[in-house]
C-alpha cells in the first residue's frame, strides 16, 4: 500500500534559510509565527496528514461518494471523522482573520498545509480547500452582515463552502451562463439554474454548505459584464445562526470521474433558492476571481503534491525491487539481482522528479509569501510589487506545476512496471488524481493564453521586467562565487532565452495574434523553467554556505540536485524559444477538413 511522509524538514529549510521567513514579522500575523511555532504547526499538520488522511486515501478512492435517493450524498468511510479532526485542529481557519474565528496566521502556512494534505489525500483536501477559497471571497467582497453570518462557522469547519461557475453549455466562457437571479423585494434574490462539475457540492461532513453562485440578474447586460455573484446556503440560516430547512438547493447527480473519487463532484440544481448579492451588481467575476486565484494556487500545489507522493513511493519501490544487474557489475552479489536503484535510467527518472519537486516547493512558498505581503503589508509599493508578481506567476504556477506534476506521476508509476498499473499499489490513483489539476480552475491552455495575452503586457510589462531585473541582479551579485558559477551561467543563458522570447512576442504578436496563441504554451513553460532555475540557485547558495559551516550531507544533496536540474532540465528553455520563434504559420495552415 502507498506511503507518505510530509517533507517538513525541506519546508523548514526553505522558510528559515532560503526565504528568511522571520524578515516579515512586521506584517500582521507574522510576529506570532515564530520559528518554534512554525515548526510545531508543520509537525502537527504532518502528523494529521500521515496518520489520519493518508490511510483513507486509497479506500476513499475505491469506495467513492454515493448519492442517496433523497439527494443527499454519503462520503467514503472515515471522511467525516477525518474532517472533524481537521476542523478541530483549527486548520480550516488557519489564515482567517481572528475577528471571524480564524487564527490569523500567514497564508503561507496554509499553502504548506495544502501541499501536505493534498499529497496525503487530494480528494479529501478539496473539502477544506474550497471552503478557504469561499471564505477569501466573502472576506474581501462580502458585506459586514455576510461576513458575520458565514465566516465564523466556515472557519471553525462547521460549515463548508463551494464555488459554482460552470454550466452544461459553458465552461471557460462564463459570459454564456444562464442561471438567473430575480429580486424578491426584500434584499434577497431567487436563484434558478443548473451548475455542473461542482466539487464538494453536496456531502455529509458539515451541517451546512455555503455556495457561491454566479448568476445573471434579470435585465442585466449579456456577456461577462452582466454576471453577479451570490451567496446561497444549502440550508436556510436563522437570525441566530441556526440551520433550518433546505433552501431549494439539491444535488441532481454525482459525476462519474477518472479520479478524485472521494470528492463529490455534483450537478447542482437551484430551484428558486434564496441568495444574497455579494458585492456590486454585474461585478460578480471581480468577486469570484478572489476565490479563483486562490483556487489556482491551490491547484498548482495539487500538481506538486501528487508529484511528491508518487515520487516517495517510486523511490521506496526502486530501493526494494530486485531487477537486473548494474552495468558496472553486480552491486548485491549475494542476491539474485540488484535493486532497481542501481540503473542509470531509473536514477535519471527519479532525479528529474526530485529536482522538480524541491524547486516547485520553493516556487510555491516564494509566491505564497508574496500573497501575504500583497494582502498584509502597509507599504503601497511593496504591496504593488507583490501583487504584480502574483498576477504574472499565478498562471505559470497553475499550468506548469500541474503539467509537470501529472508527467511525474506517470514517471513514478513507470518505476513499478506492470505493478504500477494495478490498483492495489496506489500508483495509478496518483496518475488519475493528478490529471484533473490540468483541467479545472481554468484549463492549462487557458492559463498560457492568460499569461501571454493579458499578464505579460499589463502595466507596460512591469511585472515581467521586475522578474528579469531580480534574476539578473542575483546572477550579477554572485558572479564572483566560483562554486556557484556553473549554475549561474546556466540560469543566465535561460534567462536570455526568456528575454528573447518576450521580445519576439512584442515584435510579432500584435500584428499577428496567432503568433502569441501558438507560442503561449511554450512561453508558460519557459518562464516556469527559469523560475524553477532561479529557485535552485537560491537554494544552492544557502546550501553551499551551510556546508561551509559544517552542515550535514543533506546540503550536499541539494547541490547535486541543483546541478542535475541545470544540466538536464533547464536546457529545455532553448527548445521552447525555438518553438516560439517558429511562429504560427504551420500551426494554422491546414483547413479543418485536413485534420
mmCIF file of N, CA and C in Angstrom, residues 5-82:
data_model
loop_
_atom_site.group_PDB
_atom_site.id
_atom_site.type_symbol
_atom_site.label_atom_id
_atom_site.label_comp_id
_atom_site.label_asym_id
_atom_site.label_seq_id
_atom_site.Cartn_x
_atom_site.Cartn_y
_atom_site.Cartn_z
ATOM 1 N N UNK A 5 5.234 10.604 3.718
ATOM 2 C CA UNK A 5 5.830 11.337 4.834
ATOM 3 C C UNK A 5 5.957 12.797 4.412
ATOM 4 N N UNK A 6 5.330 13.692 5.156
ATOM 5 C CA UNK A 6 5.345 15.121 4.808
ATOM 6 C C UNK A 6 6.777 15.664 4.852
ATOM 7 N N UNK A 7 7.168 16.455 3.849
ATOM 8 C CA UNK A 7 8.539 16.982 3.777
ATOM 9 C C UNK A 7 8.762 18.182 4.698
ATOM 10 N N UNK A 8 8.611 17.968 5.988
ATOM 11 C CA UNK A 8 8.705 19.062 6.959
ATOM 12 C C UNK A 8 10.104 19.669 6.968
ATOM 13 N N UNK A 9 11.124 18.824 6.967
ATOM 14 C CA UNK A 9 12.500 19.311 7.053
ATOM 15 C C UNK A 9 12.849 20.200 5.865
ATOM 16 N N UNK A 10 12.467 19.761 4.664
ATOM 17 C CA UNK A 10 12.753 20.546 3.460
ATOM 18 C C UNK A 10 11.991 21.871 3.486
ATOM 19 N N UNK A 11 10.763 21.834 3.969
ATOM 20 C CA UNK A 11 9.947 23.050 4.050
ATOM 21 C C UNK A 11 10.549 24.047 5.037
ATOM 22 N N UNK A 12 11.022 23.561 6.166
ATOM 23 C CA UNK A 12 11.650 24.457 7.151
ATOM 24 C C UNK A 12 12.949 25.055 6.601
ATOM 25 N N UNK A 13 13.685 24.281 5.824
ATOM 26 C CA UNK A 13 14.881 24.811 5.160
ATOM 27 C C UNK A 13 14.523 26.000 4.274
ATOM 28 N N UNK A 14 13.444 25.870 3.531
ATOM 29 C CA UNK A 14 13.003 26.958 2.650
ATOM 30 C C UNK A 14 12.542 28.174 3.453
ATOM 31 N N UNK A 15 11.709 27.930 4.448
ATOM 32 C CA UNK A 15 11.172 29.042 5.241
ATOM 33 C C UNK A 15 12.274 29.772 6.009
ATOM 34 N N UNK A 16 13.077 29.027 6.724
ATOM 35 C CA UNK A 16 14.044 29.648 7.641
ATOM 36 C C UNK A 16 15.320 30.121 6.965
ATOM 37 N N UNK A 17 15.819 29.330 6.016
ATOM 38 C CA UNK A 17 17.135 29.614 5.450
ATOM 39 C C UNK A 17 17.085 30.315 4.099
ATOM 40 N N UNK A 18 16.235 29.837 3.207
ATOM 41 C CA UNK A 18 16.215 30.406 1.856
ATOM 42 C C UNK A 18 15.430 31.714 1.810
ATOM 43 N N UNK A 19 14.220 31.726 2.405
ATOM 44 C CA UNK A 19 13.367 32.915 2.316
ATOM 45 C C UNK A 19 13.336 33.743 3.597
ATOM 46 N N UNK A 20 14.007 33.258 4.639
ATOM 47 C CA UNK A 20 14.127 34.014 5.893
ATOM 48 C C UNK A 20 12.776 34.586 6.312
ATOM 49 N N UNK A 21 11.894 33.663 6.633
ATOM 50 C CA UNK A 21 10.504 33.971 6.956
ATOM 51 C C UNK A 21 10.379 35.018 8.065
ATOM 52 N N UNK A 22 11.310 35.032 8.990
ATOM 53 C CA UNK A 22 11.260 35.976 10.111
ATOM 54 C C UNK A 22 11.396 37.434 9.659
ATOM 55 N N UNK A 23 11.909 37.647 8.466
ATOM 56 C CA UNK A 23 12.058 39.020 7.949
ATOM 57 C C UNK A 23 10.715 39.729 7.844
ATOM 58 N N UNK A 24 9.657 38.946 7.778
ATOM 59 C CA UNK A 24 8.328 39.518 7.547
ATOM 60 C C UNK A 24 7.530 39.685 8.839
ATOM 61 N N UNK A 25 8.215 39.636 9.974
ATOM 62 C CA UNK A 25 7.460 39.680 11.240
ATOM 63 C C UNK A 25 6.852 41.040 11.543
ATOM 64 N N UNK A 26 7.046 42.017 10.640
ATOM 65 C CA UNK A 26 6.352 43.296 10.776
ATOM 66 C C UNK A 26 4.938 43.232 10.195
ATOM 67 N N UNK A 27 4.625 42.156 9.471
ATOM 68 C CA UNK A 27 3.302 42.015 8.870
ATOM 69 C C UNK A 27 2.332 41.388 9.878
ATOM 70 N N UNK A 28 1.060 41.752 9.818
ATOM 71 C CA UNK A 28 0.065 41.167 10.730
ATOM 72 C C UNK A 28 0.068 39.646 10.647
ATOM 73 N N UNK A 29 0.099 39.007 11.794
ATOM 74 C CA UNK A 29 0.069 37.548 11.845
ATOM 75 C C UNK A 29 1.429 36.892 11.819
ATOM 76 N N UNK A 30 2.451 37.618 11.346
ATOM 77 C CA UNK A 30 3.783 37.024 11.229
ATOM 78 C C UNK A 30 4.535 37.026 12.548
ATOM 79 N N UNK A 31 4.289 38.019 13.390
ATOM 80 C CA UNK A 31 5.008 38.089 14.666
ATOM 81 C C UNK A 31 4.732 36.845 15.505
ATOM 82 N N UNK A 32 3.483 36.335 15.403
ATOM 83 C CA UNK A 32 3.126 35.138 16.154
ATOM 84 C C UNK A 32 3.761 33.884 15.554
ATOM 85 N N UNK A 33 4.111 33.966 14.268
ATOM 86 C CA UNK A 33 4.652 32.796 13.565
ATOM 87 C C UNK A 33 6.160 32.693 13.778
ATOM 88 N N UNK A 34 6.562 32.502 15.021
ATOM 89 C CA UNK A 34 7.975 32.347 15.350
ATOM 90 C C UNK A 34 8.483 31.017 14.797
ATOM 91 N N UNK A 35 9.786 30.862 14.628
ATOM 92 C CA UNK A 35 10.315 29.586 14.121
ATOM 93 C C UNK A 35 9.836 28.379 14.926
ATOM 94 N N UNK A 36 9.786 28.525 16.235
ATOM 95 C CA UNK A 36 9.330 27.403 17.068
ATOM 96 C C UNK A 36 7.868 27.071 16.799
ATOM 97 N N UNK A 37 7.032 28.116 16.688
ATOM 98 C CA UNK A 37 5.614 27.883 16.419
ATOM 99 C C UNK A 37 5.421 27.259 15.042
ATOM 100 N N UNK A 38 6.134 27.796 14.045
ATOM 101 C CA UNK A 38 6.009 27.266 12.685
ATOM 102 C C UNK A 38 6.390 25.788 12.652
ATOM 103 N N UNK A 39 7.487 25.452 13.306
ATOM 104 C CA UNK A 39 7.921 24.054 13.336
ATOM 105 C C UNK A 39 6.869 23.176 14.013
ATOM 106 N N UNK A 40 6.280 23.683 15.087
ATOM 107 C CA UNK A 40 5.249 22.924 15.791
ATOM 108 C C UNK A 40 4.002 22.757 14.933
ATOM 109 N N UNK A 41 3.614 23.834 14.261
ATOM 110 C CA UNK A 41 2.429 23.795 13.396
ATOM 111 C C UNK A 41 2.628 22.786 12.267
ATOM 112 N N UNK A 42 3.780 22.851 11.595
ATOM 113 C CA UNK A 42 4.030 21.942 10.479
ATOM 114 C C UNK A 42 4.154 20.500 10.960
ATOM 115 N N UNK A 43 4.750 20.309 12.127
ATOM 116 C CA UNK A 43 4.869 18.964 12.667
ATOM 117 C C UNK A 43 3.520 18.357 12.979
ATOM 118 N N UNK A 44 2.645 19.151 13.572
ATOM 119 C CA UNK A 44 1.308 18.663 13.899
ATOM 120 C C UNK A 44 0.487 18.435 12.633
ATOM 121 N N UNK A 45 0.637 19.347 11.655
ATOM 122 C CA UNK A 45 -0.059 19.161 10.387
ATOM 123 C C UNK A 45 0.410 17.905 9.672
ATOM 124 N N UNK A 46 1.718 17.649 9.711
ATOM 125 C CA UNK A 46 2.262 16.448 9.090
ATOM 126 C C UNK A 46 1.696 15.194 9.742
ATOM 127 N N UNK A 47 1.619 15.203 11.074
ATOM 128 C CA UNK A 47 1.082 14.037 11.793
ATOM 129 C C UNK A 47 -0.358 13.750 11.367
ATOM 130 N N UNK A 48 -1.178 14.809 11.282
ATOM 131 C CA UNK A 48 -2.571 14.637 10.880
ATOM 132 C C UNK A 48 -2.654 14.040 9.474
ATOM 133 N N UNK A 49 -1.840 14.555 8.571
ATOM 134 C CA UNK A 49 -1.884 14.089 7.180
ATOM 135 C C UNK A 49 -1.395 12.649 7.056
ATOM 136 N N UNK A 50 -0.336 12.326 7.765
ATOM 137 C CA UNK A 50 0.245 10.990 7.673
ATOM 138 C C UNK A 50 -0.599 9.925 8.375
ATOM 139 N N UNK A 51 -1.184 10.279 9.506
ATOM 140 C CA UNK A 51 -1.861 9.279 10.342
ATOM 141 C C UNK A 51 -3.375 9.228 10.163
ATOM 142 N N UNK A 52 -3.962 10.340 9.705
ATOM 143 C CA UNK A 52 -5.428 10.392 9.585
ATOM 144 C C UNK A 52 -5.883 10.433 8.127
ATOM 145 N N UNK A 53 -5.273 11.294 7.318
ATOM 146 C CA UNK A 53 -5.737 11.480 5.941
ATOM 147 C C UNK A 53 -5.208 10.420 4.983
ATOM 148 N N UNK A 54 -3.906 10.125 5.056
ATOM 149 C CA UNK A 54 -3.320 9.186 4.105
ATOM 150 C C UNK A 54 -3.923 7.778 4.193
ATOM 151 N N UNK A 55 -4.197 7.264 5.387
ATOM 152 C CA UNK A 55 -4.747 5.898 5.458
ATOM 153 C C UNK A 55 -6.107 5.717 4.792
ATOM 154 N N UNK A 56 -6.866 6.805 4.583
ATOM 155 C CA UNK A 56 -8.186 6.660 3.946
ATOM 156 C C UNK A 56 -8.180 7.159 2.499
ATOM 157 N N UNK A 57 -6.997 7.421 1.951
ATOM 158 C CA UNK A 57 -6.922 7.899 0.569
ATOM 159 C C UNK A 57 -7.287 6.788 -0.411
ATOM 160 N N UNK A 58 -6.626 5.650 -0.303
ATOM 161 C CA UNK A 58 -6.877 4.554 -1.238
ATOM 162 C C UNK A 58 -8.288 3.988 -1.059
ATOM 163 N N UNK A 59 -8.706 3.787 0.188
ATOM 164 C CA UNK A 59 -10.050 3.249 0.437
ATOM 165 C C UNK A 59 -11.123 4.232 -0.022
ATOM 166 N N UNK A 60 -10.865 5.528 0.169
ATOM 167 C CA UNK A 60 -11.816 6.538 -0.290
ATOM 168 C C UNK A 60 -11.955 6.540 -1.796
ATOM 169 N N UNK A 61 -10.843 6.296 -2.489
ATOM 170 C CA UNK A 61 -10.873 6.221 -3.953
ATOM 171 C C UNK A 61 -11.678 5.005 -4.401
ATOM 172 N N UNK A 62 -11.489 3.871 -3.710
ATOM 173 C CA UNK A 62 -12.189 2.649 -4.089
ATOM 174 C C UNK A 62 -13.686 2.742 -3.800
ATOM 175 N N UNK A 63 -14.035 3.361 -2.674
ATOM 176 C CA UNK A 63 -15.446 3.442 -2.283
ATOM 177 C C UNK A 63 -16.176 4.551 -3.020
ATOM 178 N N UNK A 64 -15.557 5.716 -3.116
ATOM 179 C CA UNK A 64 -16.176 6.850 -3.773
ATOM 180 C C UNK A 64 -17.333 7.446 -2.975
ATOM 181 N N UNK A 65 -17.981 8.451 -3.556
ATOM 182 C CA UNK A 65 -19.141 9.100 -2.947
ATOM 183 C C UNK A 65 -20.424 8.516 -3.545
ATOM 184 N N UNK A 66 -21.469 8.486 -2.742
ATOM 185 C CA UNK A 66 -22.734 7.908 -3.204
ATOM 186 C C UNK A 66 -23.877 8.901 -3.003
ATOM 187 N N UNK A 67 -24.655 9.094 -4.062
ATOM 188 C CA UNK A 67 -25.859 9.919 -3.957
ATOM 189 C C UNK A 67 -27.007 9.026 -3.523
ATOM 190 N N UNK A 68 -27.719 9.450 -2.497
ATOM 191 C CA UNK A 68 -28.832 8.684 -1.961
ATOM 192 C C UNK A 68 -30.145 9.089 -2.623
ATOM 193 N N UNK A 69 -31.169 8.332 -2.404
ATOM 194 C CA UNK A 69 -32.465 8.568 -3.059
ATOM 195 C C UNK A 69 -33.033 9.943 -2.747
ATOM 196 N N UNK A 70 -32.724 10.465 -1.548
ATOM 197 C CA UNK A 70 -33.260 11.770 -1.173
ATOM 198 C C UNK A 70 -32.391 12.933 -1.650
ATOM 199 N N UNK A 71 -31.361 12.634 -2.461
ATOM 200 C CA UNK A 71 -30.484 13.680 -2.983
ATOM 201 C C UNK A 71 -29.291 13.985 -2.104
ATOM 202 N N UNK A 72 -29.245 13.406 -0.910
ATOM 203 C CA UNK A 72 -28.077 13.600 -0.050
ATOM 204 C C UNK A 72 -26.907 12.776 -0.578
ATOM 205 N N UNK A 73 -25.711 13.088 -0.101
ATOM 206 C CA UNK A 73 -24.506 12.396 -0.560
ATOM 207 C C UNK A 73 -23.755 11.844 0.646
ATOM 208 N N UNK A 74 -23.335 10.604 0.537
ATOM 209 C CA UNK A 74 -22.525 9.972 1.572
ATOM 210 C C UNK A 74 -21.088 9.900 1.100
ATOM 211 N N UNK A 75 -20.172 10.488 1.863
ATOM 212 C CA UNK A 75 -18.748 10.443 1.521
ATOM 213 C C UNK A 75 -18.153 9.119 1.991
ATOM 214 N N UNK A 76 -16.957 8.768 1.529
ATOM 215 C CA UNK A 76 -16.365 7.470 1.896
ATOM 216 C C UNK A 76 -16.151 7.329 3.398
ATOM 217 N N UNK A 77 -16.067 6.102 3.828
ATOM 218 C CA UNK A 77 -15.859 5.773 5.232
ATOM 219 C C UNK A 77 -14.632 6.496 5.779
ATOM 220 N N UNK A 78 -14.819 7.152 6.907
ATOM 221 C CA UNK A 78 -13.717 7.838 7.573
ATOM 222 C C UNK A 78 -13.568 9.298 7.211
ATOM 223 N N UNK A 79 -14.182 9.763 6.130
ATOM 224 C CA UNK A 79 -14.003 11.152 5.695
ATOM 225 C C UNK A 79 -14.621 12.134 6.688
ATOM 226 N N UNK A 80 -15.811 11.805 7.177
ATOM 227 C CA UNK A 80 -16.481 12.714 8.116
ATOM 228 C C UNK A 80 -15.667 12.848 9.402
ATOM 229 N N UNK A 81 -15.181 11.748 9.918
ATOM 230 C CA UNK A 81 -14.381 11.786 11.142
ATOM 231 C C UNK A 81 -13.055 12.517 10.905
ATOM 232 N N UNK A 82 -12.474 12.310 9.724
ATOM 233 C CA UNK A 82 -11.222 12.994 9.394
ATOM 234 C C UNK A 82 -11.442 14.503 9.311
#
